[in-house]
mmCIF file of N, CA and C in Angstrom:
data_model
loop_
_atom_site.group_PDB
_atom_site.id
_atom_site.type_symbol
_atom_site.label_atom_id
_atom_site.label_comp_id
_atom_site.label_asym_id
_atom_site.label_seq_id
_atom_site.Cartn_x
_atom_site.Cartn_y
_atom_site.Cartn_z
ATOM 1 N N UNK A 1 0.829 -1.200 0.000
ATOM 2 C CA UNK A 1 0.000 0.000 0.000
ATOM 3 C C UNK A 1 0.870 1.259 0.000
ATOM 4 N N UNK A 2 0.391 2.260 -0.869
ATOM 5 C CA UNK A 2 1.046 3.923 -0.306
ATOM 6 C C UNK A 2 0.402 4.713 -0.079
ATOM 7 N N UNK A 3 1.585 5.578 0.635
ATOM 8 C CA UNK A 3 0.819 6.824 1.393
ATOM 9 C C UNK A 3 -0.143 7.162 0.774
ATOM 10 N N UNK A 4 -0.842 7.616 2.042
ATOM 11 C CA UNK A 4 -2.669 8.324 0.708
ATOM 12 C C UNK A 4 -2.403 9.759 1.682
ATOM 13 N N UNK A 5 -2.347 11.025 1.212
ATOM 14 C CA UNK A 5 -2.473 12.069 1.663
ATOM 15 C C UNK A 5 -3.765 12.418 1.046
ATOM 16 N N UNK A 6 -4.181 13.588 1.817
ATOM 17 C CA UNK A 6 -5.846 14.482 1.340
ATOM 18 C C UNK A 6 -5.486 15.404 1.223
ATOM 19 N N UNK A 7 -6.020 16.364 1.069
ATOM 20 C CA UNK A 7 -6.009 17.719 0.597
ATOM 21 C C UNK A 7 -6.947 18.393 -1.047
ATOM 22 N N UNK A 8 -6.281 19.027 -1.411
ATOM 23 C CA UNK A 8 -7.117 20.024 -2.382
ATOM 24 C C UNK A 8 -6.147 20.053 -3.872
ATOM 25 N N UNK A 9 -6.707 20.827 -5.122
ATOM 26 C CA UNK A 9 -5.621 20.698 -6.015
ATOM 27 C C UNK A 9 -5.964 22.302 -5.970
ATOM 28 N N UNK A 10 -5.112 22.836 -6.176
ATOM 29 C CA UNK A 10 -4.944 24.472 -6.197
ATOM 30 C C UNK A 10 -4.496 24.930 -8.006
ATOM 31 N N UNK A 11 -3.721 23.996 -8.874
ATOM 32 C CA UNK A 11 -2.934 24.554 -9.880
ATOM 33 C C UNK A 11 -3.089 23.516 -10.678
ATOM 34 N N UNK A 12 -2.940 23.853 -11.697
ATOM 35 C CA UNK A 12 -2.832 22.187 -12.828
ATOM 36 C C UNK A 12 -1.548 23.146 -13.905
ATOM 37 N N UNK A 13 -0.089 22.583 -13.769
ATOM 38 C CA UNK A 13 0.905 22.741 -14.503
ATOM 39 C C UNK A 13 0.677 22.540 -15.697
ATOM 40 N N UNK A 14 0.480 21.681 -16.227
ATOM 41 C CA UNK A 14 0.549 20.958 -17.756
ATOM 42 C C UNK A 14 -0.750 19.785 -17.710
ATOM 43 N N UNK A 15 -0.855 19.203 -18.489
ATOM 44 C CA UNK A 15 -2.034 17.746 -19.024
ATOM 45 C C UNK A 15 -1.768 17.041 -18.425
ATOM 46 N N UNK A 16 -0.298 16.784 -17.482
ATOM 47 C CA UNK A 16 -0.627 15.885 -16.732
ATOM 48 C C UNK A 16 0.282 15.629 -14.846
ATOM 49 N N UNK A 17 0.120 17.171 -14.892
ATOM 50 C CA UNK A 17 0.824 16.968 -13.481
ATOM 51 C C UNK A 17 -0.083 18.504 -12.762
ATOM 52 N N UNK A 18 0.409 18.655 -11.837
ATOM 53 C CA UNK A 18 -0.655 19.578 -10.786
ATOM 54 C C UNK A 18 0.066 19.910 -9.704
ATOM 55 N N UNK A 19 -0.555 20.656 -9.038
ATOM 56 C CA UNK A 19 -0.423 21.298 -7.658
ATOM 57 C C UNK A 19 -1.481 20.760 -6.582
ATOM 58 N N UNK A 20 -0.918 20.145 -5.438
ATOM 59 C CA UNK A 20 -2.105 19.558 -4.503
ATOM 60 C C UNK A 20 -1.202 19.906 -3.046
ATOM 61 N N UNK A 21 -2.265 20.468 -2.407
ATOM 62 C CA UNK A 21 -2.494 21.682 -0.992
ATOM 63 C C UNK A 21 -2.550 20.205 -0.245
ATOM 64 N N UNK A 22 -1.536 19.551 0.850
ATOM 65 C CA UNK A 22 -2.148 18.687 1.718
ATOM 66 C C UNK A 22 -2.494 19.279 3.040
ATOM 67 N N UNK A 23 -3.581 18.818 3.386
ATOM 68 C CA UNK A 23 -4.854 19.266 4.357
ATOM 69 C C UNK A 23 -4.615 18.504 5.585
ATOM 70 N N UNK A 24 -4.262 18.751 6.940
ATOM 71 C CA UNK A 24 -4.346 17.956 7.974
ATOM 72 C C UNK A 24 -5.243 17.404 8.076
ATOM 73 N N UNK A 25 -5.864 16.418 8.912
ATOM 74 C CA UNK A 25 -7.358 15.654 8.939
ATOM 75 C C UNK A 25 -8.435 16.726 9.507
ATOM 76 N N UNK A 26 -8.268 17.892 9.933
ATOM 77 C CA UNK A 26 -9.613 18.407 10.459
ATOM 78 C C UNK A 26 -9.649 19.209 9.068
ATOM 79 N N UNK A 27 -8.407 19.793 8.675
ATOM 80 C CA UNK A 27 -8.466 20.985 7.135
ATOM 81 C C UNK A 27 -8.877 20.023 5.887
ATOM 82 N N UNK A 28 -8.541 18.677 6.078
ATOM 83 C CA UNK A 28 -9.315 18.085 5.009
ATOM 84 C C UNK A 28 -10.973 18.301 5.159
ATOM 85 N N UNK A 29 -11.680 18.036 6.336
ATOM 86 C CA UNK A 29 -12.504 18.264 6.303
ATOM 87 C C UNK A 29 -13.641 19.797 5.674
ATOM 88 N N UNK A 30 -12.397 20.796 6.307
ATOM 89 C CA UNK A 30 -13.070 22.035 6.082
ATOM 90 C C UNK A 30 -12.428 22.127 4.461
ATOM 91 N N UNK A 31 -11.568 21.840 3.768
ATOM 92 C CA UNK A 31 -11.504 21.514 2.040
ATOM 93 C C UNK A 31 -12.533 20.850 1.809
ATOM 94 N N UNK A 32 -13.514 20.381 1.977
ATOM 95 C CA UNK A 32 -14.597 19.181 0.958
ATOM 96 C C UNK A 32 -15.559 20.771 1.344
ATOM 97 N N UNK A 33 -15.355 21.195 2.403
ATOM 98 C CA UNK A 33 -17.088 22.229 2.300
ATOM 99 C C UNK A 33 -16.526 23.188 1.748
ATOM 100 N N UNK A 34 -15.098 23.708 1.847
ATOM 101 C CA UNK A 34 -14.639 24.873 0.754
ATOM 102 C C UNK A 34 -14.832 24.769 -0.541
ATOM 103 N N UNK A 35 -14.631 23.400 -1.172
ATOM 104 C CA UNK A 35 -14.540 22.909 -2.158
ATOM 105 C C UNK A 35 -16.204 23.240 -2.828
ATOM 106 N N UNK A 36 -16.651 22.885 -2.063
ATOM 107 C CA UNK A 36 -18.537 22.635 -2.517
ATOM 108 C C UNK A 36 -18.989 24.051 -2.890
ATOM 109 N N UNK A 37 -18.022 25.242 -1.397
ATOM 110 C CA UNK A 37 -18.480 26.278 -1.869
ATOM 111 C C UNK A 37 -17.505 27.314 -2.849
ATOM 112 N N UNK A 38 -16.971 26.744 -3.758
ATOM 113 C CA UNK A 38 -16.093 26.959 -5.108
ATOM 114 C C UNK A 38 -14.931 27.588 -4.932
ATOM 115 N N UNK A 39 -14.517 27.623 -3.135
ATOM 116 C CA UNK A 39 -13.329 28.398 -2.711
ATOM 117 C C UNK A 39 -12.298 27.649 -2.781
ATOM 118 N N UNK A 40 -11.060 27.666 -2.884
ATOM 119 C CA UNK A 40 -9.838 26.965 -3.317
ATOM 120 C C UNK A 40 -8.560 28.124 -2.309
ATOM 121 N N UNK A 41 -7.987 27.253 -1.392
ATOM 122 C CA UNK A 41 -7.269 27.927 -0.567
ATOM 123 C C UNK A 41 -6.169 28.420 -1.494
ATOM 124 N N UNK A 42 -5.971 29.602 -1.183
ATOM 125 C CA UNK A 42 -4.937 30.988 -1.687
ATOM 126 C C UNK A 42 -3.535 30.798 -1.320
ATOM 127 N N UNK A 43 -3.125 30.125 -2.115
ATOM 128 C CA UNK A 43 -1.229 29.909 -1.648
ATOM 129 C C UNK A 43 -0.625 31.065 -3.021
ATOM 130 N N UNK A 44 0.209 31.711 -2.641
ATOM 131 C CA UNK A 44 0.999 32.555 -3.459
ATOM 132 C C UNK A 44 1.592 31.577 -4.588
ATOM 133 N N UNK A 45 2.222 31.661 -5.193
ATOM 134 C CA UNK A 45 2.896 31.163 -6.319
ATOM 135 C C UNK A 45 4.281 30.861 -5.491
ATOM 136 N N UNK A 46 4.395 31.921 -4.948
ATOM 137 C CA UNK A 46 6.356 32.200 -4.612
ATOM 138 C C UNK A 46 6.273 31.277 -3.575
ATOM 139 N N UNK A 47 4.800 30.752 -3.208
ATOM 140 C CA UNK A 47 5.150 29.717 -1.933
ATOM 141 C C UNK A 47 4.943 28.669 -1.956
ATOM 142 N N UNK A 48 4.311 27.860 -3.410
ATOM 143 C CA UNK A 48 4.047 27.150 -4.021
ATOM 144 C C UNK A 48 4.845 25.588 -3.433
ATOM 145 N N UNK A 49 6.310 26.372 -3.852
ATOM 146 C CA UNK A 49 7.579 24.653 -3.334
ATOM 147 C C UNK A 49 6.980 24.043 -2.001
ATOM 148 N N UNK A 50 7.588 25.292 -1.159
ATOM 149 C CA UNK A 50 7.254 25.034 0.054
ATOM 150 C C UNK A 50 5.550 24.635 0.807
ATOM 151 N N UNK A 51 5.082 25.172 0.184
ATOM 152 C CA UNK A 51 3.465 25.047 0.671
ATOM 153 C C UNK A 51 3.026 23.889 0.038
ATOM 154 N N UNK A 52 2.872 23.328 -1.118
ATOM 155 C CA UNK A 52 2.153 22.227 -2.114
ATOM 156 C C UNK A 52 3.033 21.448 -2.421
ATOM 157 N N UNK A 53 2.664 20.263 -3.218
ATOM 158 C CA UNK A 53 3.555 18.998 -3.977
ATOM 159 C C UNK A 53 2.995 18.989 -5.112
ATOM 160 N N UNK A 54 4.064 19.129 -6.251
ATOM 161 C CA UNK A 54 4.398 18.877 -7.489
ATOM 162 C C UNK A 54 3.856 17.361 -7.629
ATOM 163 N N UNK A 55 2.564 17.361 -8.656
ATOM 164 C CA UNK A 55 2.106 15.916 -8.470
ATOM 165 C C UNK A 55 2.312 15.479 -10.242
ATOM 166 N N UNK A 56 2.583 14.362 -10.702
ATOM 167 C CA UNK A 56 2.737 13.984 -11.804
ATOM 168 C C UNK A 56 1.991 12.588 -11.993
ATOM 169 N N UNK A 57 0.496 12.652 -12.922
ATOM 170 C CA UNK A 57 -0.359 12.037 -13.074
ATOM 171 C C UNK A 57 0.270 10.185 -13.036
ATOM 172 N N UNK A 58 -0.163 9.217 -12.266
ATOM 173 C CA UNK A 58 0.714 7.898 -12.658
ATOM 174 C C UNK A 58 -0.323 7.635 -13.809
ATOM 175 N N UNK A 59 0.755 6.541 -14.234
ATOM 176 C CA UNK A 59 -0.088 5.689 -15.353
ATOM 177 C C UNK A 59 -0.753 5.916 -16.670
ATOM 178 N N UNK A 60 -0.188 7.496 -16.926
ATOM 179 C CA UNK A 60 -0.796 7.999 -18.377
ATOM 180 C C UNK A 60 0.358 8.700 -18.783
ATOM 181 N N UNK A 61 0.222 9.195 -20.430
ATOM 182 C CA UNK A 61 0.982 10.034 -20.799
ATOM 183 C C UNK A 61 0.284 10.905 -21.116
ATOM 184 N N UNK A 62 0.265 12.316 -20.991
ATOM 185 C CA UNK A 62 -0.846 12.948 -21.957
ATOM 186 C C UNK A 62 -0.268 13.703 -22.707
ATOM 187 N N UNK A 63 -0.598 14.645 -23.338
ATOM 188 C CA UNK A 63 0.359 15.820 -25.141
ATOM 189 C C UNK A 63 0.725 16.725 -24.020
ATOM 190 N N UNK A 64 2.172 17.415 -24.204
ATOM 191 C CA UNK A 64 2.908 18.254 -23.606
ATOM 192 C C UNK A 64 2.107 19.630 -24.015
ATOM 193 N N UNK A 65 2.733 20.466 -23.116
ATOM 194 C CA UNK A 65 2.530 21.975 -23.690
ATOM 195 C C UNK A 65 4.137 22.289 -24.150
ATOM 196 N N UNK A 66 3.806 23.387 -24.926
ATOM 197 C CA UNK A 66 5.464 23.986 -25.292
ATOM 198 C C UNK A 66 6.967 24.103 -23.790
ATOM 199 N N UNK A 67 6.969 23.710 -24.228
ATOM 200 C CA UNK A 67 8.073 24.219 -23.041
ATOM 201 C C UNK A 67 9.848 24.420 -22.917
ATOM 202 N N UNK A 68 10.556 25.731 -22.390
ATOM 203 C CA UNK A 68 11.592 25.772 -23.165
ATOM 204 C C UNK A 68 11.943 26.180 -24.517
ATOM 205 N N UNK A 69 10.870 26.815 -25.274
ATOM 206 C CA UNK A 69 10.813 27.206 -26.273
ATOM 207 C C UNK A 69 10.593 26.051 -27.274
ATOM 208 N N UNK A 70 9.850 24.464 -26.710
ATOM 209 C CA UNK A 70 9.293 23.620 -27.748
ATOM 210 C C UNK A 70 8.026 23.762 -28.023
ATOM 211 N N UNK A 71 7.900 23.270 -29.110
ATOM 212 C CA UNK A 71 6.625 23.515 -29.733
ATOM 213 C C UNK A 71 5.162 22.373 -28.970
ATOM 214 N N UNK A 72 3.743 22.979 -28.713
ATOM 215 C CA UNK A 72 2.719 22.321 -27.864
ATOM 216 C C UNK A 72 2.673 21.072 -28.910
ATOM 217 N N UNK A 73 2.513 19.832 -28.175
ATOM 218 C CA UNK A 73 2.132 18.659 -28.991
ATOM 219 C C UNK A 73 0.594 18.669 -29.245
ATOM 220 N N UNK A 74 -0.141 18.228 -30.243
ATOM 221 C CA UNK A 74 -1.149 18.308 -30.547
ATOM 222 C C UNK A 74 -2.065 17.796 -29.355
ATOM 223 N N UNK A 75 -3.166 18.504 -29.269
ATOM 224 C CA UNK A 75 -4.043 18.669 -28.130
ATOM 225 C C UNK A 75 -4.084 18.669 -26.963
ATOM 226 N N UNK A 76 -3.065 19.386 -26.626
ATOM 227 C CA UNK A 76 -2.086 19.655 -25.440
ATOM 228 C C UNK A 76 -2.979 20.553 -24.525
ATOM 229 N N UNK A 77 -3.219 21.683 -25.215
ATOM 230 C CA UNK A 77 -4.083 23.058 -24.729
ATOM 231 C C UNK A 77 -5.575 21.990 -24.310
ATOM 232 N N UNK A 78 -6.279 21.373 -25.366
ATOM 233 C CA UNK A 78 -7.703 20.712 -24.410
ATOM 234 C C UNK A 78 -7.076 19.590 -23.906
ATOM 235 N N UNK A 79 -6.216 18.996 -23.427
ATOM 236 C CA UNK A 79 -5.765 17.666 -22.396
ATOM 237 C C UNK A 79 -6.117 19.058 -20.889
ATOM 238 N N UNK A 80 -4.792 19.821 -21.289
ATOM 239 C CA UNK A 80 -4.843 20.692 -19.991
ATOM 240 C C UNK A 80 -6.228 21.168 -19.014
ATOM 241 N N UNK A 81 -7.029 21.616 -20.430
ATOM 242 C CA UNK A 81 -8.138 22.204 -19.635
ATOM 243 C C UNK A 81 -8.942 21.135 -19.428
ATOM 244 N N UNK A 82 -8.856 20.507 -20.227
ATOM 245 C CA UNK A 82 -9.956 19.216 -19.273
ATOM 246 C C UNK A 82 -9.315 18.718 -18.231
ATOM 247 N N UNK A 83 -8.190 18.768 -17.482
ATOM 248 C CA UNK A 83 -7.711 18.728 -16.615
ATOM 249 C C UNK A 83 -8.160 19.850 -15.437
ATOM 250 N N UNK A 84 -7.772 20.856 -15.691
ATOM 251 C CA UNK A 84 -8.242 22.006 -15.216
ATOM 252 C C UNK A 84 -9.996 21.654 -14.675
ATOM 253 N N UNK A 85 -10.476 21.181 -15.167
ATOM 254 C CA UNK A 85 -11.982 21.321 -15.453
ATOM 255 C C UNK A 85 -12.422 20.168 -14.527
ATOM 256 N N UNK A 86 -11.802 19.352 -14.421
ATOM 257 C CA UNK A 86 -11.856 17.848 -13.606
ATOM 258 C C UNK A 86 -11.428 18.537 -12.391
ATOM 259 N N UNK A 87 -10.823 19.101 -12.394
ATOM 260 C CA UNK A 87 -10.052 19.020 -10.934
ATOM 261 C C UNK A 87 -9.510 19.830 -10.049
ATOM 262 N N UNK A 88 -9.153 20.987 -10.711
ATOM 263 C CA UNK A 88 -9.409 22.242 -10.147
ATOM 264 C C UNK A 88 -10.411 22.849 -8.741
ATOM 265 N N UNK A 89 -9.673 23.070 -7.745
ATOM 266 C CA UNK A 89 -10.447 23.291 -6.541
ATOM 267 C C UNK A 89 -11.032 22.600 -5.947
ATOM 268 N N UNK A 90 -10.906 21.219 -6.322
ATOM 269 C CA UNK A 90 -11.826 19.742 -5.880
ATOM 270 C C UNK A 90 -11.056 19.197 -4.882
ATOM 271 N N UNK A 91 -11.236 18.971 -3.579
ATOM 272 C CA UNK A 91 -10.763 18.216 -2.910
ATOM 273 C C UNK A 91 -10.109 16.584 -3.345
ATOM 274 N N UNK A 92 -9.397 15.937 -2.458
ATOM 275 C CA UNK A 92 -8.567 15.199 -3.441
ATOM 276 C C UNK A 92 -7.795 14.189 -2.684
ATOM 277 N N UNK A 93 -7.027 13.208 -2.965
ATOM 278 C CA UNK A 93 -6.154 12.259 -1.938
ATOM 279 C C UNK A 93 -5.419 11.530 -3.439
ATOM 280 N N UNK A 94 -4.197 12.016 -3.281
ATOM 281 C CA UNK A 94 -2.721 11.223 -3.962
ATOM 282 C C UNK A 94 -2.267 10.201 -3.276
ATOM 283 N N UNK A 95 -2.443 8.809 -4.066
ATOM 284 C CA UNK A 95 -1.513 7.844 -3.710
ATOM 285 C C UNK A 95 -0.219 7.785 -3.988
ATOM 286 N N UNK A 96 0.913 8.017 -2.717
ATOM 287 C CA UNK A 96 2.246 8.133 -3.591
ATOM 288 C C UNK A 96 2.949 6.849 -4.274
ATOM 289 N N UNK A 97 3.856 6.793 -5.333
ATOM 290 C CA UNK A 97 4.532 5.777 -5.706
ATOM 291 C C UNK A 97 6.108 6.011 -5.575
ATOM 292 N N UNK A 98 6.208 7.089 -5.916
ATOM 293 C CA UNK A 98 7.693 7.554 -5.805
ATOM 294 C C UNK A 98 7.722 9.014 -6.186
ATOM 295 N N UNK A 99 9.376 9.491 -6.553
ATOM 296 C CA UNK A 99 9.963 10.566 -7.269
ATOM 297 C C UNK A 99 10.084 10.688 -8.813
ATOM 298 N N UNK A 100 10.039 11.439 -9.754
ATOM 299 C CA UNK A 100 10.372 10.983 -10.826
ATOM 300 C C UNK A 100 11.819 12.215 -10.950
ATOM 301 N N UNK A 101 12.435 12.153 -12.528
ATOM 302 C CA UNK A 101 13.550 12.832 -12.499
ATOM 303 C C UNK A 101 13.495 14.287 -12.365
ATOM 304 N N UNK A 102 12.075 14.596 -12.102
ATOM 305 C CA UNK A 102 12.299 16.412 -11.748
ATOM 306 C C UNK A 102 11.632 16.120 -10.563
ATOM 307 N N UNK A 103 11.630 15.462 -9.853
ATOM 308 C CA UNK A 103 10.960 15.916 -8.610
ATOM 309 C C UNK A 103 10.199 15.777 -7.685
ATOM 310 N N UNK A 104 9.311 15.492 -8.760
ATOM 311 C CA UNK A 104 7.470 15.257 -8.965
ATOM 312 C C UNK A 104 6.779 14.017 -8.156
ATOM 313 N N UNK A 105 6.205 14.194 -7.297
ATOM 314 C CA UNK A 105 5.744 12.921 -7.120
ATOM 315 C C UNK A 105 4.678 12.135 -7.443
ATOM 316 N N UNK A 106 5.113 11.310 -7.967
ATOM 317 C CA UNK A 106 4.149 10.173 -8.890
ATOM 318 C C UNK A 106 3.498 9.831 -8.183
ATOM 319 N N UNK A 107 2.198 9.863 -8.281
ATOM 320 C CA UNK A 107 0.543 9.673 -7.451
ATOM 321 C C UNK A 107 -0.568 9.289 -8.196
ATOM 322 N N UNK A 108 -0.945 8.332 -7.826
ATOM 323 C CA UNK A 108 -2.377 8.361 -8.365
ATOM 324 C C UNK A 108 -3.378 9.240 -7.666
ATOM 325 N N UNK A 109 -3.976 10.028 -8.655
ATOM 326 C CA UNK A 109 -4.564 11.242 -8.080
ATOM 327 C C UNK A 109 -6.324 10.533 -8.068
ATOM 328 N N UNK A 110 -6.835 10.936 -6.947
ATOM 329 C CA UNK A 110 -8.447 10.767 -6.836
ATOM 330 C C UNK A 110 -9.189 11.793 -6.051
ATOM 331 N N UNK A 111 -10.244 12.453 -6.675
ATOM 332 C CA UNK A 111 -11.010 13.420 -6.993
ATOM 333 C C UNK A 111 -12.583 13.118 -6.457
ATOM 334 N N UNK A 112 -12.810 13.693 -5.317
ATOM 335 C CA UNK A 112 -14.397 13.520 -4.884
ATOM 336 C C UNK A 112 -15.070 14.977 -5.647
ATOM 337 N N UNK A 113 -15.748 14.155 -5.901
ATOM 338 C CA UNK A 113 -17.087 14.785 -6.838
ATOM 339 C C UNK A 113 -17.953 15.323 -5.779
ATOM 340 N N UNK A 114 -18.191 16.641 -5.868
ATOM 341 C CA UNK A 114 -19.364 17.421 -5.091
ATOM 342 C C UNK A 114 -18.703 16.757 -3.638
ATOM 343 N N UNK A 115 -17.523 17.380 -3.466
ATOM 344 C CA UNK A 115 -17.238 17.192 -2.176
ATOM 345 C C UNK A 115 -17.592 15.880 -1.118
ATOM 346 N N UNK A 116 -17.053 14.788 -2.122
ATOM 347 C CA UNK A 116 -17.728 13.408 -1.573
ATOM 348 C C UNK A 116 -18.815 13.033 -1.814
ATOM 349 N N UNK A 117 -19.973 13.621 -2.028
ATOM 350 C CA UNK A 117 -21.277 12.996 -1.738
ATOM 351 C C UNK A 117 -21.246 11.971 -2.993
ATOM 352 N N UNK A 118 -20.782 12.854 -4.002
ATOM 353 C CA UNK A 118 -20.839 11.394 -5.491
ATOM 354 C C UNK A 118 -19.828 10.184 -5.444
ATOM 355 N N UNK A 119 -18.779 9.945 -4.275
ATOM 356 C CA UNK A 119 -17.563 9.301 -4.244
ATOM 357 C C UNK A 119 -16.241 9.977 -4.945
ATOM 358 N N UNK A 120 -15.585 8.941 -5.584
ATOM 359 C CA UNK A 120 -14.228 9.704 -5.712
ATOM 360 C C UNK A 120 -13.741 8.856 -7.163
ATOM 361 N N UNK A 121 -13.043 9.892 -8.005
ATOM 362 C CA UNK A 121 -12.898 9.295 -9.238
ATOM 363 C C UNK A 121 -11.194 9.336 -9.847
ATOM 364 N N UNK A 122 -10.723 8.471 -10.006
ATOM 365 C CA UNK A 122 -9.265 8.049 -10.714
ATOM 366 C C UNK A 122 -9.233 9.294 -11.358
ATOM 367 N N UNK A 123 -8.278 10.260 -11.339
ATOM 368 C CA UNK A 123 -7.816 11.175 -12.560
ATOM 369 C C UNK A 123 -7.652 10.571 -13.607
ATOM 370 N N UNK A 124 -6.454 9.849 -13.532
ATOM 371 C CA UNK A 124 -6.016 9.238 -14.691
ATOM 372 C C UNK A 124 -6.621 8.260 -15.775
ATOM 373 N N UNK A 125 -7.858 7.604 -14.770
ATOM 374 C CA UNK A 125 -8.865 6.692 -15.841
ATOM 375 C C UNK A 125 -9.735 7.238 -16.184
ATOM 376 N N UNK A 126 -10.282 8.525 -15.719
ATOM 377 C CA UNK A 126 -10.904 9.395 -16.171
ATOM 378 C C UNK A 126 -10.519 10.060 -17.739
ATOM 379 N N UNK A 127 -9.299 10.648 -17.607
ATOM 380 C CA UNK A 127 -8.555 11.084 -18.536
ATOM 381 C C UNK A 127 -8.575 9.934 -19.685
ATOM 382 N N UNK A 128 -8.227 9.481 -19.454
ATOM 383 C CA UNK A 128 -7.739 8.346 -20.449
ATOM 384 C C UNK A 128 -9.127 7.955 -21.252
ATOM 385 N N UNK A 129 -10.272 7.528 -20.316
ATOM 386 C CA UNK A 129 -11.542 7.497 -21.016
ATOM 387 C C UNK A 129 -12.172 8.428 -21.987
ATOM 388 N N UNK A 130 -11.782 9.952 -21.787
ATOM 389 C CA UNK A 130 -11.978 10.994 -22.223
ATOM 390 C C UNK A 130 -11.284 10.655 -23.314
ATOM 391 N N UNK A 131 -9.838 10.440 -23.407
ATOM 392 C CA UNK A 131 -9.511 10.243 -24.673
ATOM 393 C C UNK A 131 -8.464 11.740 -24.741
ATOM 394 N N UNK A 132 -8.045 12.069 -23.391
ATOM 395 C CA UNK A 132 -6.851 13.015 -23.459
ATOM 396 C C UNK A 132 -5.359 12.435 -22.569
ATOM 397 N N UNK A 133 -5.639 11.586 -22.772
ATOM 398 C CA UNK A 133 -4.456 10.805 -22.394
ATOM 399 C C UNK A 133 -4.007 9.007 -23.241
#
């Protein structure tokens, strides 16, 4: 088994990695009613390292955005926002697996819908069903 942390996703980097806020067990709680009521806790950017974890979707690949001055791989821009759109401000719990070579920690990411009441849904098989990964 791995770690399962809770918390929130605050940022979505690219199509397939993110920003996720971990929530102590009572702040997880008050994240599912923030969440419901469309608020998404306010971390600066500049505090981003220190405050959040660099999460990198397991088990999919999805189309890059430009980066470094490379060119966006085709349907890069709608992978992202349907990312964005899934998951954004939604409360949340990463299973960790490891590090990858920048950093990132490889998680399977899962996503409660309406703040739990609908259960909780795989990012990544989500994605993939969609057909952006």
């Amino acid at each position: 088994p791995y770690p399962v942390l809770k918390g929130i996703i605050v940022a979505i980097n690219d199509s397939d990695n993110l920003r996720f806020y971990h929530c102590r067990p009572l702040g997880w709680i008050s994240s599912r009613f923030l969440s419901l009521l469309g608020k998404i806790p306010q971390v600066q950017k500049s505090e981003w390292k220190a405050e959040t974890i660099n999460v990198r979707l397991a088990g999919i690949d999805a189309p890059e955005m430009g980066h470094f001055g490379g060119n966006p791989q085709p349907f890069s821009k709608e992978a992202k926002q349907w990312l964005t759109n899934f998951t954004l401000g939604k409360p949340a719990e990463i299973s960790l697996h490891r590090l990858d070579q920048y950093a990132r920690a490889v998680a399977t990411v899962k996503v409660y819908r309406w703040g739990g009441l609908l259960g909780k849904r795989n990012v990544s098989l989500a994605m993939a069903a969609a057909g952006y990964a």
